């Protein structure tokens, strides 16, 4: 899915091998230098080793920096390619598959989820490749001195580089599953106590609900601890493996002491310590692999066809006469949004209305000025028209309270306004739109009952908020008493009435 450029990835791995290879060589040369200096030879005999130590110490930092540049460049380019292909598939795929998802989910999937996927290159692929190369190199060097010590080192490296990462990844996956299972129970109990505290207090049930929320919290913590137990073992395995490999080198050194030089024994003792430096990153790499697989599944689910896409409810044909006012009624899931999307031509239909503009319930509020948030509906609208639209939806006082009026930046987008203000701002955007047919999905959601009834009445009355010649279709759960307009009532997959 990432399709990284192989030459760039190999370059990053090469720099990583050179960086940690410098550390491995630095350990070997330092061991030789310390032992040789103990023998007190002429100083000139140590000059080459001294310069080599300095060169290796410098090269480790230089190559490490180059590895970071190369690996991050590869990951960022791969992430950009994934986003480009993702945008293309979303743009050319079924519109309903996109519009049915909450904008927050889409933003997360094309943002954080793609980042999580691309992190696999920097935090998993490169460290694993570097550790594999250096592990083989370290075992090969030790094998020249002592095959037995090399065998012990190889087994310990497998424990630290395979077993420990496997346990760490399994613990991470288990923790995420537990969190997903327990969070809903804990949050349900907590939200029940918050939403229905007065009723529960009257019925003497509030203490029981609070106690249940507390039990769910403790159960969640205990489950997380149990799921994290393998991670504790995974953290201990590399240290234990390093100790065993050093012990094996010591025993081999005792056996070889009469027949090899002291400098060789020093290399045999210290080199295994440096050989484990590359494998230290492997548990985190395994966890990143697991997380990136989850991210890949999320992205794949975003672009694959929904099996339910072809099983839409049977919806009526709705002829829209100029100036008509139509209310689409029904409970959640009955097909109101699907009907509006079909009328707008966003879902396959025989005769889409190319003049219709669909305004979804969760339309995006951009982190820019109030003016720009309205101009997305019609770019040539002047400030007087924008101000008039805001006043008509009840945001006149709010606009006057802003420090820079229409030029005020909504920092954080929707987070800068309340739910009611957001709904009114989206309604003002619809007023600015030049489309002769306006399709509004739940335009009065999050408004109080009085304001909701008033807006619905004005929306569905010719000459109210919209001029009488414009066609307005509103999907809503209810209508104010006494309001006369054409109605389409949906129930499940059936149309129970069309008036």
GROMACS .gro file of C-alpha atoms in nm:
model
  499
    1UNK     CA    1   0.000   0.000   0.000
    2UNK     CA    2   0.287   0.239   0.080
    3UNK     CA    3   0.496   0.157  -0.230
    4UNK     CA    4   0.812   0.328  -0.101
    5UNK     CA    5   1.089   0.403  -0.347
    6UNK     CA    6   1.324   0.106  -0.307
    7UNK     CA    7   1.651   0.292  -0.377
    8UNK     CA    8   1.567   0.552  -0.111
    9UNK     CA    9   1.471   0.283   0.136
   10UNK     CA   10   1.794   0.091   0.070
   11UNK     CA   11   1.988   0.415   0.116
   12UNK     CA   12   1.826   0.465   0.458
   13UNK     CA   13   1.907   0.106   0.556
   14UNK     CA   14   2.266   0.152   0.436
   15UNK     CA   15   2.313   0.463   0.646
   16UNK     CA   16   2.159   0.283   0.943
   17UNK     CA   17   2.396  -0.011   0.901
   18UNK     CA   18   2.693   0.226   0.872
   19UNK     CA   19   2.585   0.418   1.185
   20UNK     CA   20   2.541   0.116   1.410
   21UNK     CA   21   2.823  -0.065   1.230
   22UNK     CA   22   3.046   0.223   1.338
   23UNK     CA   23   2.931   0.163   1.695
   24UNK     CA   24   3.008  -0.210   1.662
   25UNK     CA   25   3.351  -0.140   1.517
   26UNK     CA   26   3.411   0.130   1.780
   27UNK     CA   27   3.352  -0.127   2.055
   28UNK     CA   28   3.592  -0.376   1.897
   29UNK     CA   29   3.869  -0.118   1.833
   30UNK     CA   30   3.823   0.033   2.181
   31UNK     CA   31   3.852  -0.312   2.340
   32UNK     CA   32   4.172  -0.376   2.144
   33UNK     CA   33   4.311  -0.030   2.229
   34UNK     CA   34   4.244  -0.056   2.603
   35UNK     CA   35   4.399  -0.401   2.626
   36UNK     CA   36   4.695  -0.310   2.407
   37UNK     CA   37   4.761   0.006   2.610
   38UNK     CA   38   4.765  -0.209   2.924
   39UNK     CA   39   5.062  -0.391   2.770
   40UNK     CA   40   5.245  -0.052   2.753
   41UNK     CA   41   5.378  -0.065   2.395
   42UNK     CA   42   5.543   0.235   2.224
   43UNK     CA   43   5.293   0.515   2.176
   44UNK     CA   44   5.330   0.505   1.800
   45UNK     CA   45   5.187   0.153   1.803
   46UNK     CA   46   4.856   0.296   1.928
   47UNK     CA   47   4.829   0.594   1.689
   48UNK     CA   48   4.626   0.421   1.419
   49UNK     CA   49   4.383   0.273   1.673
   50UNK     CA   50   4.341   0.611   1.844
   51UNK     CA   51   4.259   0.786   1.518
   52UNK     CA   52   4.023   0.502   1.423
   53UNK     CA   53   3.833   0.540   1.750
   54UNK     CA   54   3.786   0.910   1.685
   55UNK     CA   55   3.680   0.851   1.325
   56UNK     CA   56   3.428   0.584   1.423
   57UNK     CA   57   3.283   0.802   1.700
   58UNK     CA   58   3.230   1.086   1.452
   59UNK     CA   59   3.102   0.865   1.172
   60UNK     CA   60   2.841   0.711   1.397
   61UNK     CA   61   2.676   1.048   1.452
   62UNK     CA   62   2.712   1.155   1.088
   63UNK     CA   63   2.571   0.831   0.947
   64UNK     CA   64   2.294   0.832   1.208
   65UNK     CA   65   2.189   1.180   1.099
   66UNK     CA   66   2.198   1.075   0.732
   67UNK     CA   67   1.984   0.770   0.815
   68UNK     CA   68   1.724   0.994   0.980
   69UNK     CA   69   1.715   1.221   0.676
   70UNK     CA   70   1.689   0.934   0.428
   71UNK     CA   71   1.430   0.732   0.622
   72UNK     CA   72   1.206   1.030   0.698
   73UNK     CA   73   1.231   1.150   0.340
   74UNK     CA   74   1.124   0.804   0.222
   75UNK     CA   75   0.837   0.787   0.471
   76UNK     CA   76   0.707   1.138   0.392
   77UNK     CA   77   0.718   1.073   0.018
   78UNK     CA   78   0.539   0.740   0.065
   79UNK     CA   79   0.273   0.904   0.285
   80UNK     CA   80   0.220   1.176   0.023
   81UNK     CA   81   0.175   0.908  -0.245
   82UNK     CA   82  -0.075   0.721  -0.028
   83UNK     CA   83  -0.276   1.037   0.033
   84UNK     CA   84  -0.273   1.119  -0.338
   85UNK     CA   85  -0.404   0.774  -0.430
   86UNK     CA   86  -0.653   0.788  -0.141
   87UNK     CA   87  -0.790   1.124  -0.251
   88UNK     CA   88  -0.815   0.998  -0.608
   89UNK     CA   89  -1.003   0.684  -0.507
   90UNK     CA   90  -1.235   0.880  -0.281
   91UNK     CA   91  -1.300   1.134  -0.555
   92UNK     CA   92  -1.367   0.876  -0.827
   93UNK     CA   93  -1.542   0.618  -0.608
   94UNK     CA   94  -1.905   0.610  -0.495
   95UNK     CA   95  -1.996   0.945  -0.343
   96UNK     CA   96  -2.222   0.777  -0.091
   97UNK     CA   97  -1.933   0.584   0.060
   98UNK     CA   98  -1.768   0.916   0.148
   99UNK     CA   99  -2.070   1.122   0.244
  100UNK     CA  100  -2.198   0.857   0.482
  101UNK     CA  101  -1.885   0.892   0.694
  102UNK     CA  102  -1.846   1.163   0.952
  103UNK     CA  103  -1.605   1.435   0.844
  104UNK     CA  104  -1.401   1.377   1.161
  105UNK     CA  105  -1.349   1.014   1.062
  106UNK     CA  106  -1.243   1.114   0.711
  107UNK     CA  107  -0.998   1.374   0.842
  108UNK     CA  108  -0.854   1.117   1.084
  109UNK     CA  109  -0.824   0.849   0.816
  110UNK     CA  110  -0.646   1.066   0.561
  111UNK     CA  111  -0.438   1.234   0.831
  112UNK     CA  112  -0.337   1.045   1.141
  113UNK     CA  113  -0.409   0.699   0.998
  114UNK     CA  114  -0.186   0.756   0.695
  115UNK     CA  115   0.085   0.890   0.927
  116UNK     CA  116   0.052   0.575   1.138
  117UNK     CA  117   0.091   0.367   0.824
  118UNK     CA  118   0.397   0.554   0.697
  119UNK     CA  119   0.566   0.532   1.038
  120UNK     CA  120   0.626   0.165   0.964
  121UNK     CA  121   0.917   0.261   0.739
  122UNK     CA  122   1.101   0.472   0.997
  123UNK     CA  123   1.011   0.276   1.310
  124UNK     CA  124   0.991  -0.081   1.180
  125UNK     CA  125   1.130  -0.161   0.835
  126UNK     CA  126   1.459   0.026   0.865
  127UNK     CA  127   1.535  -0.084   1.227
  128UNK     CA  128   1.453  -0.448   1.144
  129UNK     CA  129   1.676  -0.448   0.835
  130UNK     CA  130   1.962  -0.279   1.022
  131UNK     CA  131   1.933  -0.518   1.316
  132UNK     CA  132   1.936  -0.820   1.084
  133UNK     CA  133   2.251  -0.705   0.902
  134UNK     CA  134   2.440  -0.611   1.219
  135UNK     CA  135   2.330  -0.928   1.399
  136UNK     CA  136   2.479  -1.140   1.122
  137UNK     CA  137   2.795  -0.925   1.120
  138UNK     CA  138   2.841  -0.950   1.495
  139UNK     CA  139   2.793  -1.326   1.501
  140UNK     CA  140   3.036  -1.362   1.208
  141UNK     CA  141   3.309  -1.163   1.388
  142UNK     CA  142   3.264  -1.360   1.710
  143UNK     CA  143   3.262  -1.689   1.513
  144UNK     CA  144   3.614  -1.614   1.392
  145UNK     CA  145   3.728  -1.606   1.755
  146UNK     CA  146   3.498  -1.867   1.915
  147UNK     CA  147   3.225  -2.062   1.729
  148UNK     CA  148   3.069  -2.162   2.062
  149UNK     CA  149   3.038  -1.801   2.178
  150UNK     CA  150   2.899  -1.710   1.835
  151UNK     CA  151   2.631  -1.980   1.867
  152UNK     CA  152   2.529  -1.846   2.209
  153UNK     CA  153   2.522  -1.491   2.072
  154UNK     CA  154   2.308  -1.599   1.775
  155UNK     CA  155   2.051  -1.766   2.002
  156UNK     CA  156   2.040  -1.466   2.233
  157UNK     CA  157   2.000  -1.226   1.942
  158UNK     CA  158   1.706  -1.434   1.818
  159UNK     CA  159   1.549  -1.414   2.162
  160UNK     CA  160   1.599  -1.037   2.181
  161UNK     CA  161   1.515  -0.971   1.816
  162UNK     CA  162   1.227  -1.215   1.753
  163UNK     CA  163   1.072  -1.346   2.075
  164UNK     CA  164   1.071  -1.014   2.263
  165UNK     CA  165   0.920  -0.817   1.970
  166UNK     CA  166   0.655  -1.086   1.920
  167UNK     CA  167   0.551  -1.064   2.285
  168UNK     CA  168   0.551  -0.684   2.272
  169UNK     CA  169   0.336  -0.673   1.959
  170UNK     CA  170   0.091  -0.926   2.100
  171UNK     CA  171   0.061  -0.720   2.417
  172UNK     CA  172  -0.005  -0.402   2.215
  173UNK     CA  173  -0.277  -0.568   2.008
  174UNK     CA  174  -0.436  -0.720   2.318
  175UNK     CA  175  -0.430  -0.384   2.497
  176UNK     CA  176  -0.603  -0.213   2.204
  177UNK     CA  177  -0.871  -0.483   2.190
  178UNK     CA  178  -0.931  -0.458   2.563
  179UNK     CA  179  -0.947  -0.080   2.543
  180UNK     CA  180  -1.203  -0.098   2.263
  181UNK     CA  181  -1.417  -0.347   2.456
  182UNK     CA  182  -1.397  -0.185   2.798
  183UNK     CA  183  -1.414   0.179   2.695
  184UNK     CA  184  -1.770   0.150   2.568
  185UNK     CA  185  -1.892  -0.010   2.891
  186UNK     CA  186  -1.713   0.241   3.111
  187UNK     CA  187  -1.823   0.538   2.902
  188UNK     CA  188  -2.183   0.414   2.888
  189UNK     CA  189  -2.202   0.391   3.265
  190UNK     CA  190  -2.041   0.733   3.310
  191UNK     CA  191  -2.263   0.903   3.049
  192UNK     CA  192  -2.573   0.745   3.203
  193UNK     CA  193  -2.484   0.903   3.535
  194UNK     CA  194  -2.418   1.242   3.373
  195UNK     CA  195  -2.722   1.251   3.146
  196UNK     CA  196  -2.982   1.116   3.386
  197UNK     CA  197  -2.848   1.226   3.724
  198UNK     CA  198  -3.170   1.405   3.837
  199UNK     CA  199  -3.396   1.111   3.745
  200UNK     CA  200  -3.156   0.860   3.898
  201UNK     CA  201  -3.131   1.064   4.218
  202UNK     CA  202  -3.511   1.078   4.250
  203UNK     CA  203  -3.528   0.699   4.210
  204UNK     CA  204  -3.233   0.641   4.448
  205UNK     CA  205  -3.038   0.480   4.163
  206UNK     CA  206  -2.761   0.735   4.120
  207UNK     CA  207  -2.526   0.572   4.373
  208UNK     CA  208  -2.570   0.235   4.201
  209UNK     CA  209  -2.490   0.381   3.859
  210UNK     CA  210  -2.184   0.563   3.995
  211UNK     CA  211  -2.068   0.243   4.161
  212UNK     CA  212  -2.111   0.059   3.831
  213UNK     CA  213  -1.904   0.323   3.652
  214UNK     CA  214  -1.634   0.282   3.917
  215UNK     CA  215  -1.641  -0.096   3.876
  216UNK     CA  216  -1.609  -0.063   3.501
  217UNK     CA  217  -1.311   0.168   3.545
  218UNK     CA  218  -1.135  -0.078   3.776
  219UNK     CA  219  -1.223  -0.369   3.546
  220UNK     CA  220  -1.075  -0.178   3.253
  221UNK     CA  221  -0.754  -0.110   3.446
  222UNK     CA  222  -0.723  -0.473   3.552
  223UNK     CA  223  -0.783  -0.594   3.197
  224UNK     CA  224  -0.518  -0.355   3.063
  225UNK     CA  225  -0.270  -0.483   3.324
  226UNK     CA  226  -0.338  -0.844   3.223
  227UNK     CA  227  -0.302  -0.760   2.855
  228UNK     CA  228   0.026  -0.576   2.923
  229UNK     CA  229   0.184  -0.869   3.108
  230UNK     CA  230   0.356  -1.003   2.793
  231UNK     CA  231   0.502  -0.656   2.737
  232UNK     CA  232   0.678  -0.677   3.074
  233UNK     CA  233   0.831  -1.010   2.972
  234UNK     CA  234   0.927  -0.861   2.635
  235UNK     CA  235   1.109  -0.576   2.813
  236UNK     CA  236   1.306  -0.819   3.027
  237UNK     CA  237   1.405  -1.062   2.751
  238UNK     CA  238   1.666  -0.841   2.575
  239UNK     CA  239   1.846  -0.765   2.901
  240UNK     CA  240   1.846  -1.130   3.001
  241UNK     CA  241   1.963  -1.234   2.654
  242UNK     CA  242   2.248  -0.982   2.667
  243UNK     CA  243   2.358  -1.115   3.005
  244UNK     CA  244   2.353  -1.475   2.882
  245UNK     CA  245   2.555  -1.386   2.570
  246UNK     CA  246   2.818  -1.204   2.779
  247UNK     CA  247   2.833  -1.499   3.017
  248UNK     CA  248   2.884  -1.731   2.721
  249UNK     CA  249   3.163  -1.508   2.593
  250UNK     CA  250   3.329  -1.513   2.937
  251UNK     CA  251   3.319  -1.892   2.953
  252UNK     CA  252   3.455  -1.914   2.599
  253UNK     CA  253   3.726  -1.663   2.689
  254UNK     CA  254   3.833  -1.868   2.991
  255UNK     CA  255   3.869  -2.168   2.764
  256UNK     CA  256   4.062  -1.977   2.496
  257UNK     CA  257   4.282  -1.773   2.732
  258UNK     CA  258   4.596  -1.988   2.701
  259UNK     CA  259   4.587  -1.984   2.320
  260UNK     CA  260   4.478  -1.634   2.210
  261UNK     CA  261   4.607  -1.281   2.264
  262UNK     CA  262   4.459  -1.066   2.543
  263UNK     CA  263   4.339  -0.812   2.285
  264UNK     CA  264   4.138  -1.085   2.112
  265UNK     CA  265   3.981  -1.187   2.442
  266UNK     CA  266   3.882  -0.825   2.510
  267UNK     CA  267   3.703  -0.808   2.175
  268UNK     CA  268   3.530  -1.139   2.253
  269UNK     CA  269   3.403  -1.003   2.586
  270UNK     CA  270   3.284  -0.655   2.478
  271UNK     CA  271   3.158  -0.705   2.124
  272UNK     CA  272   2.836  -0.890   2.230
  273UNK     CA  273   2.731  -0.583   2.432
  274UNK     CA  274   2.737  -0.366   2.120
  275UNK     CA  275   2.574  -0.635   1.905
  276UNK     CA  276   2.251  -0.592   2.103
  277UNK     CA  277   2.226  -0.218   2.038
  278UNK     CA  278   2.046  -0.267   1.707
  279UNK     CA  279   1.806  -0.528   1.848
  280UNK     CA  280   1.701  -0.293   2.127
  281UNK     CA  281   1.469  -0.111   1.883
  282UNK     CA  282   1.296  -0.428   1.764
  283UNK     CA  283   1.022  -0.457   2.031
  284UNK     CA  284   0.904  -0.106   1.944
  285UNK     CA  285   0.934  -0.197   1.574
  286UNK     CA  286   0.705  -0.497   1.623
  287UNK     CA  287   0.448  -0.279   1.801
  288UNK     CA  288   0.466  -0.030   1.513
  289UNK     CA  289   0.412  -0.313   1.265
  290UNK     CA  290   0.094  -0.413   1.448
  291UNK     CA  291  -0.032  -0.056   1.458
  292UNK     CA  292   0.049   0.002   1.091
  293UNK     CA  293  -0.141  -0.314   0.996
  294UNK     CA  294  -0.444  -0.176   1.180
  295UNK     CA  295  -0.400   0.156   0.998
  296UNK     CA  296  -0.377  -0.025   0.663
  297UNK     CA  297  -0.703  -0.207   0.735
  298UNK     CA  298  -0.874   0.124   0.817
  299UNK     CA  299  -0.755   0.282   0.492
  300UNK     CA  300  -0.854  -0.026   0.292
  301UNK     CA  301  -1.199  -0.020   0.450
  302UNK     CA  302  -1.229   0.347   0.356
  303UNK     CA  303  -1.166   0.281  -0.013
  304UNK     CA  304  -1.336  -0.056  -0.054
  305UNK     CA  305  -1.698  -0.072  -0.157
  306UNK     CA  306  -1.947  -0.100   0.124
  307UNK     CA  307  -2.137  -0.433   0.093
  308UNK     CA  308  -2.449  -0.249   0.206
  309UNK     CA  309  -2.405   0.015  -0.063
  310UNK     CA  310  -2.616  -0.183  -0.305
  311UNK     CA  311  -2.892  -0.246  -0.053
  312UNK     CA  312  -3.036   0.101  -0.013
  313UNK     CA  313  -3.393   0.142   0.098
  314UNK     CA  314  -3.656   0.173  -0.170
  315UNK     CA  315  -3.712   0.546  -0.200
  316UNK     CA  316  -3.990   0.733  -0.380
  317UNK     CA  317  -3.948   0.941  -0.692
  318UNK     CA  318  -3.980   1.302  -0.583
  319UNK     CA  319  -4.069   1.550  -0.858
  320UNK     CA  320  -3.947   1.891  -0.746
  321UNK     CA  321  -4.146   2.176  -0.889
  322UNK     CA  322  -3.996   2.527  -0.881
  323UNK     CA  323  -4.072   2.689  -0.549
  324UNK     CA  324  -4.181   2.362  -0.382
  325UNK     CA  325  -4.135   2.312  -0.009
  326UNK     CA  326  -4.088   1.945   0.083
  327UNK     CA  327  -4.034   1.792   0.427
  328UNK     CA  328  -3.878   1.444   0.445
  329UNK     CA  329  -3.976   1.284   0.775
  330UNK     CA  330  -3.869   0.961   0.943
  331UNK     CA  331  -3.659   0.814   1.222
  332UNK     CA  332  -3.281   0.777   1.204
  333UNK     CA  333  -3.179   0.518   0.947
  334UNK     CA  334  -3.500   0.539   0.748
  335UNK     CA  335  -3.328   0.682   0.440
  336UNK     CA  336  -3.378   1.058   0.469
  337UNK     CA  337  -3.015   1.143   0.396
  338UNK     CA  338  -3.001   0.881   0.120
  339UNK     CA  339  -3.303   1.042  -0.047
  340UNK     CA  340  -3.144   1.388  -0.038
  341UNK     CA  341  -2.815   1.253  -0.173
  342UNK     CA  342  -3.005   1.079  -0.453
  343UNK     CA  343  -3.191   1.398  -0.541
  344UNK     CA  344  -2.858   1.582  -0.553
  345UNK     CA  345  -2.710   1.322  -0.788
  346UNK     CA  346  -2.452   1.212  -0.533
  347UNK     CA  347  -2.585   0.855  -0.547
  348UNK     CA  348  -2.663   0.665  -0.868
  349UNK     CA  349  -3.000   0.770  -1.008
  350UNK     CA  350  -3.161   0.785  -1.347
  351UNK     CA  351  -3.241   1.157  -1.339
  352UNK     CA  352  -3.018   1.349  -1.097
  353UNK     CA  353  -3.096   1.717  -1.044
  354UNK     CA  354  -2.783   1.899  -1.155
  355UNK     CA  355  -2.919   2.225  -1.008
  356UNK     CA  356  -2.952   2.089  -0.654
  357UNK     CA  357  -2.709   2.171  -0.373
  358UNK     CA  358  -2.686   1.926  -0.083
  359UNK     CA  359  -2.597   2.060   0.262
  360UNK     CA  360  -2.514   1.766   0.494
  361UNK     CA  361  -2.573   1.771   0.866
  362UNK     CA  362  -2.201   1.750   0.951
  363UNK     CA  363  -2.069   1.990   0.684
  364UNK     CA  364  -1.717   2.107   0.762
  365UNK     CA  365  -1.635   2.433   0.938
  366UNK     CA  366  -1.292   2.545   0.819
  367UNK     CA  367  -1.023   2.691   1.044
  368UNK     CA  368  -1.029   3.021   0.856
  369UNK     CA  369  -1.230   3.343   0.866
  370UNK     CA  370  -1.606   3.362   0.902
  371UNK     CA  371  -1.614   3.523   0.558
  372UNK     CA  372  -1.429   3.234   0.392
  373UNK     CA  373  -1.654   2.981   0.562
  374UNK     CA  374  -1.951   3.143   0.389
  375UNK     CA  375  -1.783   3.209   0.056
  376UNK     CA  376  -1.742   2.835  -0.006
  377UNK     CA  377  -2.111   2.844  -0.106
  378UNK     CA  378  -2.071   3.139  -0.345
  379UNK     CA  379  -1.737   3.300  -0.402
  380UNK     CA  380  -1.863   3.632  -0.539
  381UNK     CA  381  -2.085   3.724  -0.243
  382UNK     CA  382  -2.001   4.061  -0.088
  383UNK     CA  383  -1.978   4.142   0.282
  384UNK     CA  384  -2.325   4.297   0.290
  385UNK     CA  385  -2.482   3.974   0.164
  386UNK     CA  386  -2.281   3.766   0.412
  387UNK     CA  387  -2.378   3.989   0.703
  388UNK     CA  388  -2.744   3.980   0.600
  389UNK     CA  389  -2.739   3.599   0.584
  390UNK     CA  390  -2.588   3.576   0.931
  391UNK     CA  391  -2.850   3.814   1.072
  392UNK     CA  392  -3.134   3.615   0.916
  393UNK     CA  393  -3.019   3.297   1.095
  394UNK     CA  394  -2.984   3.474   1.430
  395UNK     CA  395  -2.606   3.529   1.433
  396UNK     CA  396  -2.614   3.909   1.413
  397UNK     CA  397  -2.522   3.965   1.779
  398UNK     CA  398  -2.256   3.695   1.758
  399UNK     CA  399  -2.103   3.862   1.452
  400UNK     CA  400  -2.092   4.200   1.627
  401UNK     CA  401  -1.920   4.043   1.928
  402UNK     CA  402  -1.635   3.908   1.716
  403UNK     CA  403  -1.315   4.115   1.737
  404UNK     CA  404  -1.268   4.137   1.358
  405UNK     CA  405  -1.621   4.073   1.235
  406UNK     CA  406  -1.625   3.867   0.917
  407UNK     CA  407  -1.244   3.862   0.920
  408UNK     CA  408  -1.231   3.680   1.254
  409UNK     CA  409  -1.052   3.349   1.222
  410UNK     CA  410  -1.238   3.049   1.366
  411UNK     CA  411  -0.941   2.886   1.536
  412UNK     CA  412  -0.992   2.512   1.534
  413UNK     CA  413  -1.284   2.528   1.292
  414UNK     CA  414  -1.598   2.382   1.451
  415UNK     CA  415  -1.428   2.391   1.793
  416UNK     CA  416  -1.449   2.772   1.788
  417UNK     CA  417  -1.830   2.777   1.789
  418UNK     CA  418  -2.105   2.605   1.983
  419UNK     CA  419  -2.321   2.334   1.830
  420UNK     CA  420  -2.608   2.577   1.780
  421UNK     CA  421  -2.383   2.843   1.627
  422UNK     CA  422  -2.234   2.584   1.396
  423UNK     CA  423  -2.581   2.482   1.278
  424UNK     CA  424  -2.679   2.846   1.213
  425UNK     CA  425  -2.352   2.914   1.031
  426UNK     CA  426  -2.415   2.618   0.800
  427UNK     CA  427  -2.769   2.743   0.741
  428UNK     CA  428  -2.630   3.087   0.648
  429UNK     CA  429  -2.402   2.910   0.401
  430UNK     CA  430  -2.711   2.757   0.240
  431UNK     CA  431  -2.874   3.100   0.215
  432UNK     CA  432  -2.568   3.230   0.029
  433UNK     CA  433  -2.577   2.942  -0.219
  434UNK     CA  434  -2.712   3.033  -0.566
  435UNK     CA  435  -2.854   2.683  -0.628
  436UNK     CA  436  -3.223   2.691  -0.725
  437UNK     CA  437  -3.281   2.362  -0.539
  438UNK     CA  438  -3.156   2.344  -0.178
  439UNK     CA  439  -3.144   2.011   0.006
  440UNK     CA  440  -3.096   2.050   0.382
  441UNK     CA  441  -3.018   1.754   0.607
  442UNK     CA  442  -3.130   1.814   0.969
  443UNK     CA  443  -3.079   2.194   0.951
  444UNK     CA  444  -3.219   2.254   1.302
  445UNK     CA  445  -3.027   1.986   1.490
  446UNK     CA  446  -2.881   2.113   1.822
  447UNK     CA  447  -3.122   2.409   1.835
  448UNK     CA  448  -3.375   2.446   2.115
  449UNK     CA  449  -3.738   2.354   2.042
  450UNK     CA  450  -3.858   2.711   1.990
  451UNK     CA  451  -3.579   2.807   1.748
  452UNK     CA  452  -3.609   2.473   1.571
  453UNK     CA  453  -3.981   2.521   1.507
  454UNK     CA  454  -3.928   2.880   1.395
  455UNK     CA  455  -3.654   2.790   1.147
  456UNK     CA  456  -3.848   2.492   1.009
  457UNK     CA  457  -4.151   2.713   0.958
  458UNK     CA  458  -3.946   2.978   0.775
  459UNK     CA  459  -3.760   2.718   0.568
  460UNK     CA  460  -4.078   2.544   0.454
  461UNK     CA  461  -4.281   2.859   0.394
  462UNK     CA  462  -4.236   3.018   0.049
  463UNK     CA  463  -4.080   3.360   0.091
  464UNK     CA  464  -3.952   3.280   0.441
  465UNK     CA  465  -3.577   3.231   0.461
  466UNK     CA  466  -3.558   3.145   0.091
  467UNK     CA  467  -3.724   3.331  -0.197
  468UNK     CA  468  -4.050   3.175  -0.319
  469UNK     CA  469  -3.900   3.068  -0.654
  470UNK     CA  470  -3.633   2.847  -0.491
  471UNK     CA  471  -3.709   2.483  -0.411
  472UNK     CA  472  -3.632   2.370  -0.056
  473UNK     CA  473  -3.624   2.010   0.068
  474UNK     CA  474  -3.567   1.955   0.441
  475UNK     CA  475  -3.493   1.622   0.611
  476UNK     CA  476  -3.603   1.634   0.973
  477UNK     CA  477  -3.746   1.422   1.252
  478UNK     CA  478  -4.046   1.644   1.321
  479UNK     CA  479  -4.245   1.939   1.196
  480UNK     CA  480  -4.408   2.221   1.393
  481UNK     CA  481  -4.777   2.178   1.457
  482UNK     CA  482  -4.997   2.334   1.189
  483UNK     CA  483  -4.724   2.369   0.926
  484UNK     CA  484  -4.863   2.297   0.579
  485UNK     CA  485  -4.622   2.166   0.318
  486UNK     CA  486  -4.559   1.864   0.102
  487UNK     CA  487  -4.443   1.571   0.318
  488UNK     CA  488  -4.266   1.246   0.249
  489UNK     CA  489  -4.271   1.009   0.546
  490UNK     CA  490  -4.018   0.725   0.548
  491UNK     CA  491  -4.023   0.426   0.779
  492UNK     CA  492  -3.738   0.177   0.758
  493UNK     CA  493  -3.710   0.072   0.394
  494UNK     CA  494  -4.071   0.172   0.311
  495UNK     CA  495  -4.253   0.491   0.223
  496UNK     CA  496  -4.556   0.501   0.447
  497UNK     CA  497  -4.700   0.816   0.300
  498UNK     CA  498  -4.630   1.087   0.046
  499UNK     CA  499  -4.849   1.395   0.069
   0.00000   0.00000   0.00000
